[in-house]
PDB file of C-alpha atoms in Angstrom:
ATOM      1  CA  MET A 275     -18.931 -10.805  14.511  1.00  0.00           C
ATOM      2  CA  ASN A 276     -20.310 -13.844  12.751  1.00  0.00           C
ATOM      3  CA  GLU A 277     -17.068 -15.572  11.689  1.00  0.00           C
ATOM      4  CA  PRO A 278     -16.089 -17.631   9.757  1.00  0.00           C
ATOM      5  CA  GLY A 279     -18.652 -16.231   7.294  1.00  0.00           C
ATOM      6  CA  VAL A 280     -19.006 -12.689   6.034  1.00  0.00           C
ATOM      7  CA  TYR A 281     -19.409  -9.935   8.654  1.00  0.00           C
ATOM      8  CA  VAL A 282     -22.875  -8.380   8.466  1.00  0.00           C
ATOM      9  CA  PRO A 283     -22.990  -5.084  10.358  1.00  0.00           C
ATOM     10  CA  ARG A 284     -25.911  -3.397  12.039  1.00  0.00           C
ATOM     11  CA  ARG A 285     -27.122  -0.532   9.839  1.00  0.00           C
ATOM     12  CA  VAL A 286     -29.170   2.330  11.290  1.00  0.00           C
ATOM     13  CA  VAL A 287     -30.939   4.502   8.686  1.00  0.00           C
ATOM     14  CA  THR A 288     -32.497   7.818   9.705  1.00  0.00           C
ATOM     15  CA  ALA A 289     -35.259   9.857   8.041  1.00  0.00           C
ATOM     16  CA  ASN A 290     -37.422  12.934   8.548  1.00  0.00           C
ATOM     17  CA  ALA A 291     -41.165  12.771   9.227  1.00  0.00           C
ATOM     18  CA  ALA A 292     -43.667  15.049   7.496  1.00  0.00           C
ATOM     19  CA  GLY A 293     -43.214  17.730  10.177  1.00  0.00           C
ATOM     20  CA  GLY A 294     -39.438  17.648   9.772  1.00  0.00           C
ATOM     21  CA  LYS A 295     -38.798  15.643  12.952  1.00  0.00           C
ATOM     22  CA  SER A 296     -36.048  13.028  12.614  1.00  0.00           C
ATOM     23  CA  TYR A 297     -36.570   9.357  13.429  1.00  0.00           C
ATOM     24  CA  ILE A 298     -35.022   5.911  12.888  1.00  0.00           C
ATOM     25  CA  LEU A 299     -36.392   4.440   9.658  1.00  0.00           C
ATOM     26  CA  SER A 300     -34.664   1.067  10.006  1.00  0.00           C
ATOM     27  CA  ASP A 301     -32.267  -0.604  12.428  1.00  0.00           C
ATOM     28  CA  GLY A 302     -30.843  -4.053  11.788  1.00  0.00           C
ATOM     29  CA  PRO A 303     -28.368  -6.063   9.755  1.00  0.00           C
ATOM     30  CA  THR A 304     -27.846  -4.751   6.243  1.00  0.00           C
ATOM     31  CA  PRO A 305     -29.645  -7.044   3.808  1.00  0.00           C
ATOM     32  CA  HIS A 306     -27.213  -6.239   0.975  1.00  0.00           C
ATOM     33  CA  VAL A 307     -24.487  -8.895   1.159  1.00  0.00           C
ATOM     34  CA  LEU A 308     -22.751 -10.783  -1.629  1.00  0.00           C
ATOM     35  CA  GLU A 309     -20.602 -13.699  -0.471  1.00  0.00           C
ATOM     36  CA  VAL A 310     -17.966 -14.395  -3.136  1.00  0.00           C
ATOM     37  CA  GLY A 311     -16.029 -17.094  -1.325  1.00  0.00           C
ATOM     38  CA  PRO A 312     -15.400 -18.507   2.137  1.00  0.00           C
ATOM     39  CA  ALA A 313     -15.326 -15.520   4.522  1.00  0.00           C
ATOM     40  CA  ARG A 314     -15.054 -13.138   1.536  1.00  0.00           C
ATOM     41  CA  GLY A 315     -17.641 -10.709   0.317  1.00  0.00           C
ATOM     42  CA  LEU A 316     -19.067  -7.267  -0.355  1.00  0.00           C
ATOM     43  CA  ILE A 317     -21.391  -5.756   2.246  1.00  0.00           C
ATOM     44  CA  ASN A 318     -23.192  -2.697   0.863  1.00  0.00           C
ATOM     45  CA  LEU A 319     -24.389  -0.116   3.363  1.00  0.00           C
ATOM     46  CA  TRP A 320     -25.622   2.623   1.010  1.00  0.00           C
ATOM     47  CA  ALA A 321     -25.321   3.819  -2.595  1.00  0.00           C
ATOM     48  CA  THR A 322     -26.165   6.873  -4.665  1.00  0.00           C
ATOM     49  CA  ASP A 323     -26.990   7.299  -8.345  1.00  0.00           C
ATOM     50  CA  ARG A 324     -25.748   9.758 -10.959  1.00  0.00           C
ATOM     51  CA  ASP A 325     -28.426  12.228  -9.856  1.00  0.00           C
ATOM     52  CA  GLY A 326     -26.872  12.337  -6.364  1.00  0.00           C
ATOM     53  CA  PRO A 327     -28.264  11.362  -2.985  1.00  0.00           C
ATOM     54  CA  ASP A 328     -31.997  10.835  -2.593  1.00  0.00           C
ATOM     55  CA  LEU A 329     -32.897  11.909   0.938  1.00  0.00           C
ATOM     56  CA  ALA A 330     -36.308  10.265   0.584  1.00  0.00           C
ATOM     57  CA  ALA A 331     -34.955   6.823  -0.400  1.00  0.00           C
ATOM     58  CA  GLU A 332     -35.852   4.214   2.189  1.00  0.00           C
ATOM     59  CA  ASP A 333     -32.874   2.047   1.212  1.00  0.00           C
ATOM     60  CA  GLY A 334     -30.188   3.493  -1.038  1.00  0.00           C
ATOM     61  CA  ALA A 335     -28.464   0.127  -1.257  1.00  0.00           C
ATOM     62  CA  ALA A 336     -31.543  -1.720  -2.538  1.00  0.00           C
ATOM     63  CA  ARG A 337     -29.925  -2.784  -5.820  1.00  0.00           C
ATOM     64  CA  PRO A 338     -27.830  -5.749  -6.927  1.00  0.00           C
ATOM     65  CA  VAL A 339     -24.533  -5.959  -5.025  1.00  0.00           C
ATOM     66  CA  ARG A 340     -21.762  -5.479  -7.601  1.00  0.00           C
ATOM     67  CA  LEU A 341     -18.112  -4.511  -7.304  1.00  0.00           C
ATOM     68  CA  GLU A 342     -18.534  -1.171  -9.106  1.00  0.00           C
ATOM     69  CA  PRO A 343     -20.774   1.689  -7.983  1.00  0.00           C
ATOM     70  CA  PRO A 344     -23.672   2.818 -10.181  1.00  0.00           C
ATOM     71  CA  VAL A 345     -22.614   4.950 -13.174  1.00  0.00           C
ATOM     72  CA  GLY A 346     -22.135   8.485 -11.850  1.00  0.00           C
ATOM     73  CA  GLY A 347     -22.824   7.269  -8.304  1.00  0.00           C
ATOM     74  CA  THR A 348     -21.189   5.982  -5.160  1.00  0.00           C
ATOM     75  CA  VAL A 349     -21.274   2.924  -2.941  1.00  0.00           C
ATOM     76  CA  PHE A 350     -20.445   2.768   0.787  1.00  0.00           C
ATOM     77  CA  ARG A 351     -19.473  -0.722   1.918  1.00  0.00           C
ATOM     78  CA  PHE A 352     -17.467  -3.120   3.974  1.00  0.00           C
ATOM     79  CA  PHE A 353     -15.490  -5.727   2.112  1.00  0.00           C
ATOM     80  CA  GLN A 354     -14.013  -8.773   3.690  1.00  0.00           C
ATOM     81  CA  LEU A 355     -11.015 -10.812   2.521  1.00  0.00           C
ATOM     82  CA  SER A 356     -10.700 -14.535   3.148  1.00  0.00           C
ATOM     83  CA  PRO A 357      -7.973 -15.719   5.518  1.00  0.00           C
ATOM     84  CA  ARG A 358      -4.533 -16.443   4.084  1.00  0.00           C
ATOM     85  CA  PRO A 359      -4.392 -20.013   2.740  1.00  0.00           C
ATOM     86  CA  THR A 360      -2.545 -22.434   5.022  1.00  0.00           C
ATOM     87  CA  ALA A 361      -0.776 -24.046   2.037  1.00  0.00           C
ATOM     88  CA  PRO A 362       0.406 -22.665  -1.319  1.00  0.00           C
ATOM     89  CA  VAL A 363      -2.358 -22.425  -3.905  1.00  0.00           C
ATOM     90  CA  PRO A 364      -1.493 -23.574  -7.452  1.00  0.00           C
ATOM     91  CA  ALA A 365      -1.682 -20.713  -9.974  1.00  0.00           C
ATOM     92  CA  GLN A 366      -4.478 -22.332 -12.003  1.00  0.00           C
ATOM     93  CA  VAL A 367      -6.581 -22.831  -8.851  1.00  0.00           C
ATOM     94  CA  ALA A 368      -6.035 -19.195  -7.795  1.00  0.00           C
ATOM     95  CA  GLU A 369      -6.960 -18.012 -11.289  1.00  0.00           C
ATOM     96  CA  ALA A 370     -10.144 -20.115 -11.390  1.00  0.00           C
ATOM     97  CA  GLY A 371     -11.182 -18.881  -7.927  1.00  0.00           C
ATOM     98  CA  ALA A 372     -10.535 -15.231  -8.802  1.00  0.00           C
ATOM     99  CA  ALA A 373     -12.357 -15.557 -12.132  1.00  0.00           C
ATOM    100  CA  ALA A 374     -15.402 -17.044 -10.378  1.00  0.00           C
ATOM    101  CA  ALA A 375     -15.390 -14.365  -7.649  1.00  0.00           C
ATOM    102  CA  PHE A 376     -15.199 -11.496 -10.148  1.00  0.00           C
ATOM    103  CA  GLU A 377     -17.963 -13.087 -12.214  1.00  0.00           C
ATOM    104  CA  MET A 378     -20.193 -13.182  -9.099  1.00  0.00           C
ATOM    105  CA  MET A 379     -19.513  -9.457  -8.552  1.00  0.00           C
ATOM    106  CA  GLU A 380     -20.379  -8.729 -12.235  1.00  0.00           C
ATOM    107  CA  ALA A 381     -16.792  -7.502 -12.592  1.00  0.00           C
ATOM    108  CA  ALA A 382     -15.041  -9.986 -14.905  1.00  0.00           C
ATOM    109  CA  HIS A 383     -14.401  -7.080 -17.327  1.00  0.00           C
ATOM    110  CA  LEU A 384     -12.202  -5.395 -14.666  1.00  0.00           C
ATOM    111  CA  ARG A 385      -9.576  -8.155 -14.795  1.00  0.00           C
ATOM    112  CA  VAL A 386      -7.368  -6.491 -17.429  1.00  0.00           C
ATOM    113  CA  ASP A 387      -3.894  -7.640 -16.282  1.00  0.00           C
ATOM    114  CA  THR A 388      -3.580 -10.406 -13.683  1.00  0.00           C
ATOM    115  CA  ALA A 389       0.130 -11.103 -14.255  1.00  0.00           C
ATOM    116  CA  ARG A 390       1.171 -10.161 -10.700  1.00  0.00           C
ATOM    117  CA  ASP A 391      -1.824 -11.637  -8.868  1.00  0.00           C
ATOM    118  CA  ALA A 392      -5.000 -13.471  -9.869  1.00  0.00           C
ATOM    119  CA  GLY A 393      -7.035 -10.888  -7.927  1.00  0.00           C
ATOM    120  CA  MET A 394      -5.753  -7.889  -9.899  1.00  0.00           C
ATOM    121  CA  HIS A 395      -8.491  -5.623 -11.225  1.00  0.00           C
ATOM    122  CA  LEU A 396      -8.904  -2.083 -12.519  1.00  0.00           C
ATOM    123  CA  SER A 397     -12.067  -0.035 -12.117  1.00  0.00           C
ATOM    124  CA  SER A 398     -12.801   3.540 -13.148  1.00  0.00           C
ATOM    125  CA  THR A 399     -13.361   4.682  -9.581  1.00  0.00           C
ATOM    126  CA  VAL A 400     -11.799   6.717  -6.831  1.00  0.00           C
ATOM    127  CA  ASP A 401     -11.938   4.602  -3.678  1.00  0.00           C
ATOM    128  CA  TYR A 402     -11.424   5.731  -0.080  1.00  0.00           C
ATOM    129  CA  ILE A 403     -10.453   2.602   1.858  1.00  0.00           C
ATOM    130  CA  VAL A 404      -9.695   2.025   5.551  1.00  0.00           C
ATOM    131  CA  LEU A 405      -8.358  -1.280   6.856  1.00  0.00           C
ATOM    132  CA  LEU A 406     -10.330  -2.031  10.028  1.00  0.00           C
ATOM    133  CA  ARG A 407      -9.096  -5.502  10.971  1.00  0.00           C
ATOM    134  CA  GLY A 408      -6.125  -7.637   9.938  1.00  0.00           C
ATOM    135  CA  ARG A 409      -2.932  -7.100   7.926  1.00  0.00           C
ATOM    136  CA  VAL A 410      -3.342  -6.768   4.174  1.00  0.00           C
ATOM    137  CA  LYS A 411      -0.931  -6.373   1.289  1.00  0.00           C
ATOM    138  CA  LEU A 412      -1.936  -3.951  -1.474  1.00  0.00           C
ATOM    139  CA  VAL A 413      -0.441  -5.216  -4.753  1.00  0.00           C
ATOM    140  CA  LEU A 414      -0.008  -2.843  -7.714  1.00  0.00           C
ATOM    141  CA  ASP A 415       1.647  -3.390 -11.101  1.00  0.00           C
ATOM    142  CA  LYS A 416       4.998  -1.972  -9.951  1.00  0.00           C
ATOM    143  CA  ASP A 417       4.713  -1.746  -6.152  1.00  0.00           C
ATOM    144  CA  GLU A 418       3.204  -3.306  -3.081  1.00  0.00           C
ATOM    145  CA  THR A 419       2.812  -2.281   0.551  1.00  0.00           C
ATOM    146  CA  VAL A 420       1.574  -3.840   3.780  1.00  0.00           C
ATOM    147  CA  LEU A 421      -1.349  -2.169   5.536  1.00  0.00           C
ATOM    148  CA  ASN A 422      -2.179  -2.321   9.233  1.00  0.00           C
ATOM    149  CA  PRO A 423      -5.461  -1.413  10.964  1.00  0.00           C
ATOM    150  CA  PHE A 424      -6.581   2.169  10.316  1.00  0.00           C
ATOM    151  CA  ASP A 425      -4.184   2.666   7.403  1.00  0.00           C
ATOM    152  CA  VAL A 426      -5.932   4.486   4.563  1.00  0.00           C
ATOM    153  CA  VAL A 427      -5.646   3.971   0.796  1.00  0.00           C
ATOM    154  CA  VAL A 428      -6.887   6.423  -1.816  1.00  0.00           C
ATOM    155  CA  GLN A 429      -7.223   4.164  -4.841  1.00  0.00           C
ATOM    156  CA  ARG A 430      -7.378   6.197  -8.065  1.00  0.00           C
ATOM    157  CA  GLY A 431      -8.310   3.933 -10.962  1.00  0.00           C
ATOM    158  CA  THR A 432      -5.240   1.694 -10.668  1.00  0.00           C
ATOM    159  CA  ASN A 433      -4.810  -2.018 -11.333  1.00  0.00           C
ATOM    160  CA  HIS A 434      -4.570  -3.656  -7.904  1.00  0.00           C
ATOM    161  CA  ALA A 435      -5.208  -6.669  -5.693  1.00  0.00           C
ATOM    162  CA  TRP A 436      -5.693  -7.218  -1.967  1.00  0.00           C
ATOM    163  CA  VAL A 437      -3.891 -10.089  -0.189  1.00  0.00           C
ATOM    164  CA  ASN A 438      -4.832 -11.020   3.373  1.00  0.00           C
ATOM    165  CA  LEU A 439      -1.674 -11.799   5.384  1.00  0.00           C
ATOM    166  CA  GLU A 440      -3.524 -13.156   8.422  1.00  0.00           C
ATOM    167  CA  GLU A 441      -5.206 -16.458   9.279  1.00  0.00           C
ATOM    168  CA  THR A 442      -8.500 -14.681  10.041  1.00  0.00           C
ATOM    169  CA  PRO A 443     -10.715 -12.611   7.703  1.00  0.00           C
ATOM    170  CA  ALA A 444      -9.603  -9.019   7.078  1.00  0.00           C
ATOM    171  CA  LEU A 445     -12.247  -6.280   7.134  1.00  0.00           C
ATOM    172  CA  LEU A 446     -12.032  -3.051   5.140  1.00  0.00           C
ATOM    173  CA  LEU A 447     -14.353  -0.056   4.838  1.00  0.00           C
ATOM    174  CA  ALA A 448     -14.668   1.609   1.430  1.00  0.00           C
ATOM    175  CA  VAL A 449     -16.422   4.411  -0.384  1.00  0.00           C
ATOM    176  CA  LEU A 450     -16.265   3.910  -4.174  1.00  0.00           C
ATOM    177  CA  ILE A 451     -16.973   6.889  -6.426  1.00  0.00           C
ATOM    178  CA  ASP A 452     -17.611   6.341 -10.118  1.00  0.00           C
ATOM    179  CA  ALA A 453     -14.996   8.136 -12.234  1.00  0.00           C
ATOM    180  CA  SER A 454     -15.763   6.601 -15.618  1.00  0.00           C
ATOM    181  CA  HIS A 455     -15.920  10.120 -17.065  1.00  0.00           C
ATOM    182  CA  ALA A 456     -12.402  10.989 -15.805  1.00  0.00           C
ATOM    183  CA  SER A 457      -9.171  10.724 -17.769  1.00  0.00           C
ATOM    184  CA  ARG A 458      -6.263   8.554 -16.676  1.00  0.00           C
ATOM    185  CA  VAL A 459      -2.920  10.245 -16.146  1.00  0.00           C
ATOM    186  CA  ALA A 460       0.214   8.261 -16.982  1.00  0.00           C
ATOM    187  CA  ARG A 461       3.565   9.038 -15.368  1.00  0.00           C
TER     188      ARG A 461
END
């Protein structure tokens, strides 16, 4: 763990040689990291395109690190949340920080309703998320819940924000699947 910065995991990528024998293609820290604030960032491990997985790709994550997956594709990543502030943050400071972070992730267009929290955003994705370290609050338009390590969230194209409740960075694992072709169901 390389705190207080963004956690950069070891990534082992396998491949098959010409004769069909498997081997380790690469083994080392993932080079696909986007730091969007102190101890906050996206750490891409792999991604696929609309045409599906490419078993011959040497590095499926070799693309700009953005919040959303490629159109029709997926992204497999860690994301890290900054520690809880030690003092209250004025609303205009929180808004400016969130706006800058989403701009860095090429995701400013996802901030459709930030009334409940400056970090609220809505993407057309289905996300499978596991909290690995810390305590995090998931904030939705009408609800919120506290997550503990190994709690799982299936995020289905809903406006949401993540709030770290701890004084150390929180670490989450996520698979984001593009669902821009899907319809939204209102209840």
